[in-house]
Short mmCIF file of C-alpha atoms in Angstrom, two decimals:
data_model
loop_
_atom_site.label_atom_id
_atom_site.label_comp_id
_atom_site.label_asym_id
_atom_site.label_seq_id
_atom_site.Cartn_x
_atom_site.Cartn_y
_atom_site.Cartn_z
CA MET X 15 40.63 15.43 18.08
CA ILE X 16 37.99 13.93 15.86
CA LYS X 17 35.58 11.07 16.27
CA LYS X 18 34.56 8.98 13.31
CA ARG X 19 32.90 5.65 12.72
CA PHE X 20 34.34 3.01 10.41
CA ILE X 21 33.25 -0.37 9.13
CA LEU X 22 36.06 -2.94 9.02
CA ASN X 23 35.91 -6.14 7.01
CA PHE X 24 38.45 -8.85 7.71
CA PRO X 25 39.59 -11.56 5.36
CA PRO X 26 39.37 -15.12 6.80
CA ASP X 27 43.05 -15.28 7.80
CA SER X 28 43.35 -12.00 9.68
CA GLY X 29 41.56 -12.98 12.85
CA ASP X 30 44.65 -13.49 14.98
CA LYS X 31 46.31 -10.10 14.53
CA PRO X 32 46.17 -7.70 17.51
CA PHE X 33 45.31 -4.74 15.31
CA SER X 34 43.40 -2.85 18.02
CA TYR X 35 46.52 -2.93 20.21
CA HIS X 36 48.48 -1.28 17.41
CA LEU X 37 45.80 1.35 16.83
CA VAL X 38 45.93 2.31 20.50
CA LYS X 39 49.67 1.96 21.05
CA ASP X 40 51.10 3.21 17.76
CA TYR X 41 48.51 5.81 16.75
CA ASP X 42 47.04 6.90 20.08
CA ILE X 43 43.50 6.16 18.95
CA ARG X 44 40.64 5.51 21.32
CA ILE X 45 38.51 2.61 20.11
CA ASN X 46 34.89 1.96 20.79
CA ILE X 47 33.51 -1.28 19.38
CA LEU X 48 29.86 -0.78 18.50
CA LYS X 49 29.13 -3.92 16.57
CA ALA X 50 31.01 -7.06 15.73
CA GLU X 51 30.17 -10.09 13.64
CA VAL X 52 32.67 -12.88 13.18
CA TYR X 53 32.16 -15.88 10.94
CA PRO X 54 35.11 -18.14 11.79
CA GLY X 55 37.03 -19.31 8.76
CA LYS X 56 35.08 -16.94 6.54
CA ARG X 57 35.24 -13.27 7.45
CA GLY X 58 34.49 -10.74 10.13
CA SER X 59 32.92 -7.30 10.26
CA LEU X 60 33.30 -4.57 12.84
CA LEU X 61 31.78 -1.20 13.47
CA LEU X 62 34.34 0.95 15.25
CA GLU X 63 34.33 4.46 16.52
CA LEU X 64 37.82 5.91 16.35
CA GLN X 65 38.72 8.96 18.35
CA GLY X 66 42.03 10.74 18.06
CA LYS X 67 44.07 13.25 16.10
CA LYS X 68 42.96 13.51 12.48
CA ASP X 69 46.30 12.50 10.98
CA ASN X 70 46.70 9.66 13.49
CA ILE X 71 43.34 8.26 12.45
CA GLU X 72 44.37 8.54 8.79
CA LYS X 73 47.59 6.70 9.55
CA GLY X 74 45.71 4.08 11.57
CA VAL X 75 43.35 3.47 8.67
CA GLU X 76 46.34 3.17 6.36
CA TYR X 77 47.90 0.63 8.74
CA LEU X 78 44.68 -1.42 8.71
CA ASN X 79 44.52 -1.38 4.92
CA LYS X 80 48.08 -2.69 4.83
CA GLN X 81 46.99 -5.59 7.03
CA ASN X 82 44.47 -6.53 4.34
CA ILE X 83 41.61 -5.21 6.42
CA ILE X 84 39.09 -3.17 4.50
CA CYS X 85 38.37 -0.04 6.50
CA GLU X 86 35.84 2.43 5.20
CA SER X 87 34.00 5.27 6.88
CA LEU X 88 30.50 4.34 7.96
CA ASP X 89 28.76 7.05 5.96
CA LYS X 90 30.15 5.54 2.75
CA ARG X 91 28.53 2.22 3.65
CA ILE X 92 25.08 3.66 4.36
CA HIS X 93 22.95 4.12 1.27
CA PHE X 94 19.79 6.13 1.69
CA LYS X 95 17.64 7.16 -1.27
CA GLU X 96 16.82 10.49 0.27
CA GLU X 97 15.11 11.94 -2.79
CA LYS X 98 12.36 9.33 -2.48
CA CYS X 99 11.78 9.83 1.25
CA ILE X 100 8.25 10.97 2.17
CA ASP X 101 9.18 11.87 5.78
CA CYS X 102 6.66 9.43 7.25
CA GLY X 103 8.76 8.79 10.34
CA ASN X 104 8.57 4.98 10.45
CA CYS X 105 12.37 4.65 10.57
CA THR X 106 12.61 7.04 13.52
CA ALA X 107 10.35 4.72 15.52
CA VAL X 108 13.00 1.99 15.58
CA CYS X 109 16.18 4.08 15.61
CA PHE X 110 17.08 3.96 19.29
CA ALA X 111 20.57 5.27 18.50
CA GLY X 112 19.02 8.64 17.61
CA SER X 113 20.58 8.65 14.17
CA LEU X 114 17.24 9.04 12.38
CA THR X 115 15.05 11.75 13.87
CA MET X 116 12.25 14.03 12.79
CA ASN X 117 12.95 17.74 12.76
CA ARG X 118 10.18 18.98 15.03
CA ASP X 119 9.68 22.20 13.09
CA SER X 120 9.78 21.06 9.49
CA TRP X 121 8.81 17.42 10.23
CA LYS X 122 11.42 16.34 7.70
CA LEU X 123 13.65 13.37 8.39
CA GLU X 124 17.15 14.13 9.65
CA PHE X 125 19.84 11.48 9.33
CA ASP X 126 23.00 11.83 11.39
CA LYS X 127 25.01 8.90 10.05
CA GLU X 128 27.69 9.33 12.72
CA LYS X 129 25.18 8.17 15.33
CA CYS X 130 24.26 4.99 13.46
CA VAL X 131 25.10 1.74 15.28
CA VAL X 132 24.18 -0.46 12.31
CA CYS X 133 21.33 -2.19 14.15
CA GLU X 134 19.75 -2.34 10.68
CA LEU X 135 16.21 -2.02 12.03
CA CYS X 136 15.50 0.89 9.65
CA ILE X 137 15.98 -1.37 6.64
CA PRO X 138 12.76 -3.35 7.07
CA ALA X 139 11.00 -0.51 8.94
CA CYS X 140 11.07 1.87 5.96
CA PRO X 141 7.85 1.23 4.02
CA LEU X 142 9.57 2.50 0.87
CA HIS X 143 12.74 0.43 1.42
CA LEU X 144 15.11 3.34 1.00
CA PHE X 145 17.90 2.13 3.31
CA GLU X 146 20.79 -0.19 2.59
CA ILE X 147 23.80 -0.72 4.84
CA ASP X 148 26.85 -2.49 3.56
CA PHE X 149 28.23 -4.04 6.75
CA ARG X 150 29.19 -7.65 5.97
CA MET U 8 -21.07 41.82 12.18
CA GLN U 9 -22.04 39.00 9.87
CA LYS U 10 -23.19 35.94 11.82
CA THR U 11 -23.20 33.34 9.04
CA LYS U 12 -21.80 32.84 5.56
CA THR U 13 -23.22 30.70 2.79
CA TYR U 14 -21.34 28.47 0.38
CA GLU U 15 -22.43 30.80 -2.43
CA GLU U 16 -21.01 33.86 -0.68
CA ILE U 17 -17.71 32.13 -0.02
CA ASN U 18 -17.50 30.90 -3.63
CA LEU U 19 -18.11 34.43 -4.92
CA LYS U 20 -15.25 35.67 -2.73
CA LEU U 21 -13.04 32.82 -3.96
CA LYS U 22 -13.79 33.69 -7.57
CA SER U 23 -13.03 37.36 -7.09
CA GLY U 24 -9.82 36.55 -5.23
CA LYS U 25 -11.05 38.23 -2.04
CA ALA U 26 -11.45 35.18 0.16
CA VAL U 27 -9.17 34.67 3.13
CA ILE U 28 -7.83 31.15 3.33
CA LEU U 29 -5.70 29.75 6.11
CA THR U 30 -4.40 26.28 6.82
CA ALA U 31 -5.73 24.55 9.92
CA GLU U 32 -2.35 25.02 11.60
CA GLU U 33 -2.40 28.74 10.85
CA VAL U 34 -5.91 29.15 12.18
CA ALA U 35 -5.09 27.13 15.33
CA LYS U 36 -2.28 29.59 16.01
CA MET U 37 -4.53 32.56 15.25
CA ALA U 38 -7.14 31.20 17.64
CA LEU U 39 -4.74 31.57 20.55
CA GLU U 40 -5.38 35.32 20.25
CA CYS U 41 -8.66 35.60 18.35
CA SER U 42 -12.17 34.61 19.34
CA PRO U 43 -14.27 32.36 17.10
CA GLU U 44 -16.30 35.48 16.24
CA ASP U 45 -13.14 37.21 14.98
CA ILE U 46 -12.17 34.12 13.00
CA LEU U 47 -15.61 33.92 11.38
CA GLU U 48 -15.22 37.54 10.34
CA LYS U 49 -11.65 37.25 9.09
CA VAL U 50 -11.41 33.77 7.61
CA ASP U 51 -13.49 32.17 4.87
CA VAL U 52 -11.96 28.75 4.29
CA VAL U 53 -9.54 26.58 6.27
CA THR U 54 -7.53 23.91 4.51
CA THR U 55 -6.85 20.60 6.22
CA ALA U 56 -4.73 17.69 5.03
CA THR U 57 -3.25 14.30 5.71
CA PHE U 58 -0.73 12.01 4.03
CA GLY U 59 -0.85 8.59 5.59
CA ALA U 60 -0.98 4.93 4.70
CA MET U 61 -4.60 4.09 3.95
CA CYS U 62 -5.02 0.38 3.38
CA SER U 63 -8.63 0.54 2.23
CA SER U 64 -7.78 2.07 -1.13
CA GLY U 65 -7.77 0.85 -4.69
CA ALA U 66 -8.44 1.61 -8.32
CA ILE U 67 -11.15 0.86 -10.83
CA ILE U 68 -9.67 0.03 -14.22
CA ASN U 69 -11.31 -0.58 -17.57
CA PHE U 70 -8.81 -2.35 -19.83
CA GLY U 71 -10.70 -1.95 -23.10
CA HIS U 72 -11.76 -4.89 -25.30
CA ALA U 73 -9.28 -6.92 -27.29
CA SER U 74 -10.11 -8.56 -30.60
CA PRO U 75 -11.30 -11.27 -30.33
CA PRO U 76 -12.73 -10.26 -26.94
CA ILE U 77 -12.31 -12.04 -23.63
CA ARG U 78 -14.51 -12.16 -20.54
CA MET U 79 -11.76 -11.75 -17.94
CA GLU U 80 -12.58 -14.22 -15.17
CA LYS U 81 -9.17 -14.28 -13.56
CA ILE U 82 -6.94 -11.21 -13.80
CA ARG U 83 -3.34 -10.49 -12.81
CA LEU U 84 -1.47 -7.18 -13.13
CA ASN U 85 2.28 -7.75 -12.72
CA GLY U 86 1.22 -10.94 -10.94
CA VAL U 87 -1.06 -9.15 -8.46
CA PRO U 88 -4.60 -10.53 -8.34
CA CYS U 89 -7.37 -8.10 -9.28
CA TYR U 90 -11.12 -8.43 -8.83
CA GLU U 91 -12.64 -10.37 -11.71
CA GLY U 92 -16.36 -10.14 -10.93
CA LEU U 93 -17.12 -6.94 -12.82
CA ALA U 94 -18.28 -7.64 -16.38
CA ALA U 95 -15.73 -8.51 -19.06
CA VAL U 96 -12.95 -5.90 -18.84
CA ASP U 97 -13.70 -3.89 -15.70
CA SER U 98 -11.63 -4.60 -12.63
CA TYR U 99 -10.81 -3.24 -9.21
CA ILE U 100 -7.32 -3.56 -7.85
CA GLY U 101 -7.09 -3.27 -4.09
CA ALA U 102 -4.03 -1.52 -2.64
CA THR U 103 -3.28 -4.43 -0.29
CA ALA U 104 -3.69 -7.21 -2.87
CA CYS U 105 -0.61 -9.28 -3.58
CA ASP U 106 0.69 -12.58 -4.81
CA PRO U 107 1.59 -14.49 -1.60
CA ASP U 108 4.84 -15.58 -3.28
CA ASN U 109 5.85 -11.94 -3.77
CA PRO U 110 4.36 -10.15 -0.76
CA SER U 111 6.38 -6.94 -1.05
CA TYR U 112 4.85 -5.94 -4.39
CA GLY U 113 1.12 -5.34 -4.26
CA GLY U 114 -1.85 -3.50 -5.69
CA ALA U 115 -0.54 -0.17 -4.41
CA HIS U 116 2.68 -0.72 -6.36
CA VAL U 117 0.72 -1.56 -9.52
CA ILE U 118 -1.28 1.66 -9.10
CA GLN U 119 1.94 3.62 -8.58
CA ASP U 120 3.64 1.99 -11.59
CA LEU U 121 0.68 2.88 -13.81
CA LEU U 122 0.58 6.39 -12.38
CA GLU U 123 4.27 6.83 -13.18
CA GLY U 124 3.61 5.83 -16.78
CA LYS U 125 5.28 2.42 -16.54
CA ASP U 126 4.15 -0.61 -18.49
CA VAL U 127 2.34 -3.24 -16.43
CA LEU U 128 1.79 -6.83 -17.55
CA LEU U 129 -1.88 -7.77 -17.79
CA GLU U 130 -2.68 -11.46 -17.89
CA ALA U 131 -6.26 -12.69 -17.87
CA TRP U 132 -8.15 -15.92 -18.38
CA GLY U 133 -11.74 -16.70 -19.28
CA LYS U 134 -13.69 -19.88 -19.99
CA GLY U 135 -14.63 -18.66 -23.47
CA THR U 136 -18.25 -17.89 -24.34
CA ASP U 137 -20.13 -17.39 -27.61
CA CYS U 138 -19.77 -13.63 -27.33
CA TYR U 139 -16.34 -13.67 -25.63
CA PRO U 140 -14.59 -16.59 -27.31
CA ARG U 141 -11.08 -15.87 -26.07
CA LYS U 142 -9.63 -17.85 -23.17
CA HIS U 143 -6.36 -16.11 -22.46
CA ILE U 144 -4.64 -12.78 -22.98
CA ARG U 145 -1.18 -11.55 -22.00
CA THR U 146 -0.24 -8.00 -22.89
CA LYS U 147 1.37 -4.86 -21.54
CA ILE U 148 -0.82 -1.95 -20.56
CA ASN U 149 -0.07 1.53 -19.28
CA ILE U 150 -1.92 4.63 -18.17
CA SER U 151 -2.58 5.78 -21.74
CA THR U 152 -3.81 2.42 -23.07
CA ILE U 153 -6.50 1.89 -20.43
CA ASN U 154 -9.86 3.65 -20.42
CA GLU U 155 -11.01 4.67 -16.95
CA PHE U 156 -8.45 4.67 -14.13
CA THR U 157 -10.29 5.81 -11.03
CA LEU U 158 -9.09 5.89 -7.47
CA PHE U 159 -11.88 4.60 -5.24
CA ASN U 160 -10.98 4.29 -1.59
CA PRO U 161 -13.69 2.83 0.65
CA ARG U 162 -12.09 3.97 3.92
CA ASN U 163 -9.69 6.89 4.17
CA ALA U 164 -8.75 9.84 6.37
CA TYR U 165 -9.65 8.36 9.74
CA GLN U 166 -11.04 10.83 12.22
CA ASN U 167 -8.31 10.37 14.81
CA TYR U 168 -6.30 7.19 15.27
CA ASN U 169 -4.81 5.26 18.15
CA VAL U 170 -1.25 5.42 19.34
CA ALA U 171 0.41 2.02 19.08
CA VAL U 172 2.74 0.58 21.73
CA ASN U 173 3.93 -2.91 22.58
CA SER U 174 4.20 -4.06 26.19
CA THR U 175 5.43 -7.56 25.37
CA LYS U 176 9.01 -8.81 25.32
CA LYS U 177 9.00 -9.41 21.57
CA MET U 178 9.30 -6.87 18.75
CA ILE U 179 6.13 -6.82 16.63
CA HIS U 180 5.50 -5.68 13.07
CA THR U 181 2.27 -3.81 12.44
CA TYR U 182 0.64 -1.34 10.07
CA MET U 183 1.62 1.21 12.74
CA GLY U 184 5.25 0.34 12.07
CA THR U 185 7.74 -1.73 14.01
CA LEU U 186 6.91 -1.70 17.71
CA LEU U 187 9.86 -2.32 19.99
CA PRO U 188 9.36 -4.49 23.09
CA ASN U 189 8.78 -3.23 26.63
CA LEU U 190 7.08 0.02 25.54
CA ARG U 191 10.29 1.30 23.98
CA ASN U 192 8.47 3.28 21.30
CA ALA U 193 5.03 4.64 20.43
CA THR U 194 3.76 5.41 16.96
CA TYR U 195 0.93 7.70 15.94
CA SER U 196 -0.65 8.41 12.62
CA THR U 197 -2.78 11.50 12.13
CA SER U 198 -1.67 15.02 11.34
CA GLY U 199 -3.33 16.31 14.54
CA GLU U 200 -4.72 19.83 14.27
CA LEU U 201 -4.19 19.70 10.49
CA SER U 202 -6.17 16.47 10.09
CA PRO U 203 -9.35 16.89 8.00
CA LEU U 204 -11.99 15.15 10.08
CA LEU U 205 -10.67 16.57 13.36
CA ASN U 206 -11.52 20.05 12.09
CA ASP U 207 -15.14 19.21 11.38
CA PRO U 208 -15.84 16.52 13.94
CA GLY U 209 -19.61 16.81 13.56
CA PHE U 210 -19.52 16.52 9.74
CA ARG U 211 -21.30 19.85 9.31
CA THR U 212 -19.49 20.69 6.06
CA ILE U 213 -18.09 17.35 4.92
CA GLY U 214 -20.60 15.02 3.32
CA LEU U 215 -21.58 13.33 0.11
CA GLY U 216 -20.23 15.33 -2.82
CA THR U 217 -17.65 17.44 -0.96
CA ARG U 218 -14.92 18.43 -3.40
CA ILE U 219 -11.47 17.69 -2.02
CA PHE U 220 -7.78 17.48 -2.89
CA LEU U 221 -7.09 13.85 -3.71
CA GLY U 222 -3.72 12.59 -4.86
CA GLY U 223 -2.81 15.90 -6.46
CA THR U 224 -6.08 16.58 -8.27
CA GLN U 225 -9.67 17.39 -7.41
CA GLY U 226 -11.62 14.45 -6.10
CA PHE U 227 -14.75 13.93 -4.09
CA VAL U 228 -16.08 12.49 -0.87
CA VAL U 229 -18.52 9.92 -2.22
CA TRP U 230 -19.89 8.15 0.83
CA PRO U 231 -19.27 7.69 4.53
CA GLY U 232 -16.20 5.50 4.77
CA THR U 233 -16.52 1.91 5.92
CA GLN U 234 -16.42 1.45 9.71
CA PHE U 235 -17.97 4.95 9.97
CA ASN U 236 -18.43 5.21 13.69
CA THR U 237 -19.88 8.29 15.35
CA SER U 238 -20.40 6.80 18.80
CA LYS U 239 -16.82 6.70 20.09
CA PRO U 240 -16.23 8.62 23.36
CA LYS U 241 -15.46 12.31 22.81
CA ASN U 242 -13.47 14.75 24.89
CA GLU U 243 -14.61 18.19 26.12
CA TYR U 244 -13.86 19.67 22.68
CA GLY U 245 -16.21 17.22 20.98
CA ILE U 246 -13.34 15.27 19.46
CA PRO U 247 -13.41 11.47 19.54
CA VAL U 248 -10.46 10.12 21.50
CA SER U 249 -9.88 7.10 19.24
CA ASN U 250 -10.42 6.16 15.61
CA SER U 251 -14.02 6.93 14.68
CA ALA U 252 -15.49 8.24 11.42
CA THR U 253 -13.97 7.81 7.95
CA ILE U 254 -14.73 8.88 4.38
CA ALA U 255 -14.91 7.11 1.04
CA VAL U 256 -13.24 9.12 -1.69
CA MET U 257 -13.00 8.98 -5.45
CA GLY U 258 -11.02 10.75 -8.12
CA ASN U 259 -9.49 10.47 -11.56
CA LEU U 260 -6.13 8.72 -11.25
CA LYS U 261 -5.13 9.92 -14.71
CA GLU U 262 -4.96 13.44 -13.27
CA MET U 263 -3.13 12.46 -10.07
CA SER U 264 0.54 12.80 -9.23
CA PRO U 265 2.96 10.22 -7.79
CA GLU U 266 3.97 12.97 -5.41
CA TYR U 267 0.73 12.50 -3.49
CA LEU U 268 0.23 8.73 -3.79
CA GLN U 269 2.91 6.35 -2.65
CA ALA U 270 2.94 2.57 -2.42
CA ALA U 271 4.32 1.12 0.79
CA TYR U 272 5.33 -2.29 2.09
CA TYR U 273 5.44 -2.99 5.79
CA ASP U 274 7.72 -5.87 6.64
CA LYS U 275 5.78 -8.86 7.98
CA TYR U 276 2.50 -6.99 7.53
CA GLY U 277 1.87 -6.21 3.90
CA VAL U 278 1.24 -3.58 1.28
CA SER U 279 -0.54 -0.28 1.71
CA LEU U 280 -0.94 3.04 -0.08
CA PHE U 281 -0.06 6.49 1.22
CA VAL U 282 -2.85 8.80 0.08
CA GLY U 283 -2.71 12.57 0.06
CA ILE U 284 -6.04 14.12 1.01
CA GLY U 285 -6.87 17.77 1.61
CA ILE U 286 -10.30 19.05 2.59
CA PRO U 287 -11.37 22.70 2.58
CA ILE U 288 -13.61 23.67 5.47
CA PRO U 289 -15.80 26.70 4.94
CA ILE U 290 -16.23 28.91 8.00
CA LEU U 291 -20.00 29.13 7.80
CA ASP U 292 -20.66 30.29 11.34
CA VAL U 293 -19.18 30.73 14.81
CA GLU U 294 -19.44 27.03 15.52
CA MET U 295 -17.30 26.12 12.50
CA ALA U 296 -14.84 28.85 13.50
CA ARG U 297 -14.62 27.23 16.92
CA ARG U 298 -14.16 23.79 15.38
CA VAL U 299 -11.24 24.75 13.14
CA SER U 300 -9.61 26.62 16.03
CA VAL U 301 -8.83 23.35 17.78
CA ASN U 302 -5.14 22.83 18.49
CA ASN U 303 -2.90 19.86 19.25
CA SER U 304 -3.17 20.32 23.02
CA GLN U 305 -6.94 19.86 22.75
CA ILE U 306 -6.90 16.76 20.54
CA GLU U 307 -6.46 13.57 22.49
CA THR U 308 -6.09 9.98 21.45
CA SER U 309 -5.87 6.55 23.06
CA VAL U 310 -2.67 4.60 23.56
CA LEU U 311 -3.29 0.95 22.74
CA ASP U 312 -1.13 -2.07 23.42
CA TYR U 313 -0.80 -3.78 20.04
CA GLY U 314 1.17 -6.62 21.63
CA THR U 315 -1.74 -7.84 23.73
CA GLU U 316 -4.90 -9.50 22.41
CA GLY U 317 -7.82 -7.10 22.40
CA THR U 318 -5.41 -4.11 22.21
CA PRO U 319 -6.12 -2.82 25.75
CA LYS U 320 -5.97 0.94 26.32
CA LEU U 321 -2.99 2.00 28.41
CA GLY U 322 -3.58 5.72 28.46
CA GLN U 323 -4.69 8.89 26.72
CA VAL U 324 -2.40 11.61 25.36
CA THR U 325 -2.63 14.83 23.35
CA TYR U 326 -1.06 15.49 19.97
CA SER U 327 1.11 18.17 21.60
CA GLU U 328 2.62 15.46 23.75
CA LEU U 329 2.97 13.08 20.79
CA GLN U 330 4.67 15.72 18.66
CA SER U 331 7.00 16.68 21.52
CA GLY U 332 8.84 13.38 21.08
CA THR U 333 7.90 11.62 24.30
CA ILE U 334 4.74 10.58 26.09
CA LYS U 335 4.33 9.23 29.59
CA ILE U 336 2.38 6.04 30.18
CA GLY U 337 2.06 4.69 33.70
CA GLY U 338 5.08 6.73 34.79
CA GLN U 339 7.23 5.43 31.93
CA LYS U 340 8.60 7.84 29.35
CA ILE U 341 8.10 6.51 25.82
CA ARG U 342 9.71 7.86 22.68
CA THR U 343 7.18 8.72 19.97
CA ALA U 344 7.38 8.59 16.19
CA PRO U 345 4.89 9.55 13.52
CA VAL U 346 4.02 7.05 10.79
CA SER U 347 2.26 9.53 8.51
CA SER U 348 3.97 12.49 6.91
CA LEU U 349 3.18 15.85 8.47
CA SER U 350 5.51 17.65 6.07
CA LYS U 351 3.59 16.23 3.09
CA ALA U 352 0.27 17.04 4.77
CA ARG U 353 1.44 20.64 5.15
CA LYS U 354 2.40 20.71 1.50
CA ILE U 355 -1.09 19.49 0.55
CA ALA U 356 -2.80 22.07 2.81
CA GLY U 357 -0.64 24.74 1.17
CA GLU U 358 -1.36 23.48 -2.33
CA LEU U 359 -5.11 23.41 -1.68
CA LYS U 360 -4.86 26.92 -0.29
CA LYS U 361 -3.23 28.02 -3.55
CA TRP U 362 -5.96 26.40 -5.65
CA LEU U 363 -8.60 28.19 -3.60
CA GLN U 364 -6.76 31.51 -3.80
CA ASN U 365 -6.41 31.20 -7.56
CA GLY U 366 -10.14 30.56 -7.94
CA ASP U 367 -9.39 27.08 -9.34
CA PHE U 368 -11.32 25.25 -6.67
CA GLU U 369 -14.96 25.72 -5.72
CA ILE U 370 -16.18 24.60 -2.33
CA THR U 371 -19.24 22.39 -2.39
CA LYS U 372 -22.25 22.05 -0.14
CA PRO U 373 -22.76 18.34 0.48
CA VAL U 374 -25.73 16.92 -1.40
CA GLN U 375 -26.40 14.72 1.61
CA MET U 376 -25.08 14.77 5.14
CA PHE U 377 -23.66 11.67 6.78
CA PRO U 378 -25.50 9.61 9.38
CA LYS U 379 -25.29 10.77 12.99
CA ASN U 380 -25.63 7.71 15.17
CA THR U 381 -23.59 4.89 13.81
CA SER U 382 -21.69 2.19 15.63
CA LEU U 383 -19.83 -0.91 14.59
CA LYS U 384 -20.68 -4.57 14.72
CA SER U 385 -17.98 -7.09 15.24
CA LEU U 386 -17.96 -10.35 13.33
CA LYS U 387 -20.03 -12.95 15.17
CA GLU U 388 -18.89 -16.51 14.70
CA THR U 389 -21.55 -19.14 14.24
CA GLU U 390 -19.55 -22.32 13.65
CA ALA U 391 -18.40 -24.31 16.65
CA ASP U 392 -15.23 -25.76 15.12
CA ASN U 393 -14.06 -22.41 13.81
CA ASP U 394 -10.52 -21.21 14.47
#
């Protein structure tokens, strides 16, 4: 069993397909919806946590792609210019998901992308503007 | 046993490579087992450091004269307004200055761009005089085309700083970072037991002329910082429990490194500059040994509500509590986050230690000590229809 977060982007005409039913029924995947934005007639974006057998999740993702839904792992959609980070801690102040934390020995920033809920508060909170999240 | 040491004695030891230098964190740990008398005997210099956003910072620039010359009476660097009231081609660019139409790029960014060797667009206007006939100039400059490039920060390295929280229902954006509603986070700024002015709270060794680490090179304390306040309440260890004294510092930007100066933009607040400062504290006597022994559990600071007018105090906590990740205010557990970089501060304290060990850095006796009994005035308003 693995647990992994994905960002899904839907084309305008895919809104009526019961894809989550198929993920559960056909691939035995547990779904946790963490964030959803739907712009009717335009597009929709979802942050999902998928839990299940590794190959089932792979097959599920393949199924989604066939439905014209873009499905990419969350960590590929988070862009963080780590080499420029000064470890000030400002982003950890707003990260209530516990994805961005300070290591309390080294006082360096630690970023566990799998805990990110795409609240996007870190984007303006970073005084060096090192975060970008490609959700929409 | 030797009861006191002089600056000269310590400098001789530094030169011969025999001095013992510890960082303030190392000495705080040592002090858990050693008496101040032991520390005086064993340690000669303690290095302290901080790397935080310090808004009251800026740079003096001399552009050099063009031909024909211009008396620059309005100056922009990459669109950022600079001070124009200093002769013909002198200017001062404040870290927080910006063009209101482009608020995320400010003076601090111009300073950083120059420091990194980038070209910056200078545009200036003058009315034209007999001796300065030119009325306009537009040209690129960089760190090697300008004459003096001097960091001059009127207020840096605060001796302690408040913890910021927000009790209101709305998220607020401050220089202490983004404060979540309903006391959902708390931010703090100093490096605690490593912080320079917390290791010499009585300014016995830090004064006018003190040589320091500034932005990666040697700089100096040149004056008490603005809002220099020595009358804030102190705790039993003689440490003020809120922001109190400050220092003005100066140094040659041409020798500095972008590693220790960093421009910052706080959303819905503005621009600031992270400044790396390290101060060596000579252990002259038992009292200084006691001072540098202070640890995070003995340094306290005030928790202020930045969401409420007048920033009322909600509590008092230690840096041990702050660094643990949570504090308790009125029974409520609040998650803490730093907004200044302790890892960078440690790097600076380590770097300064190396300079001292290598005999590259002489400690200086201040040429004048700072005032003892200062307090602050607030701005009185005289006009009735003022708002």
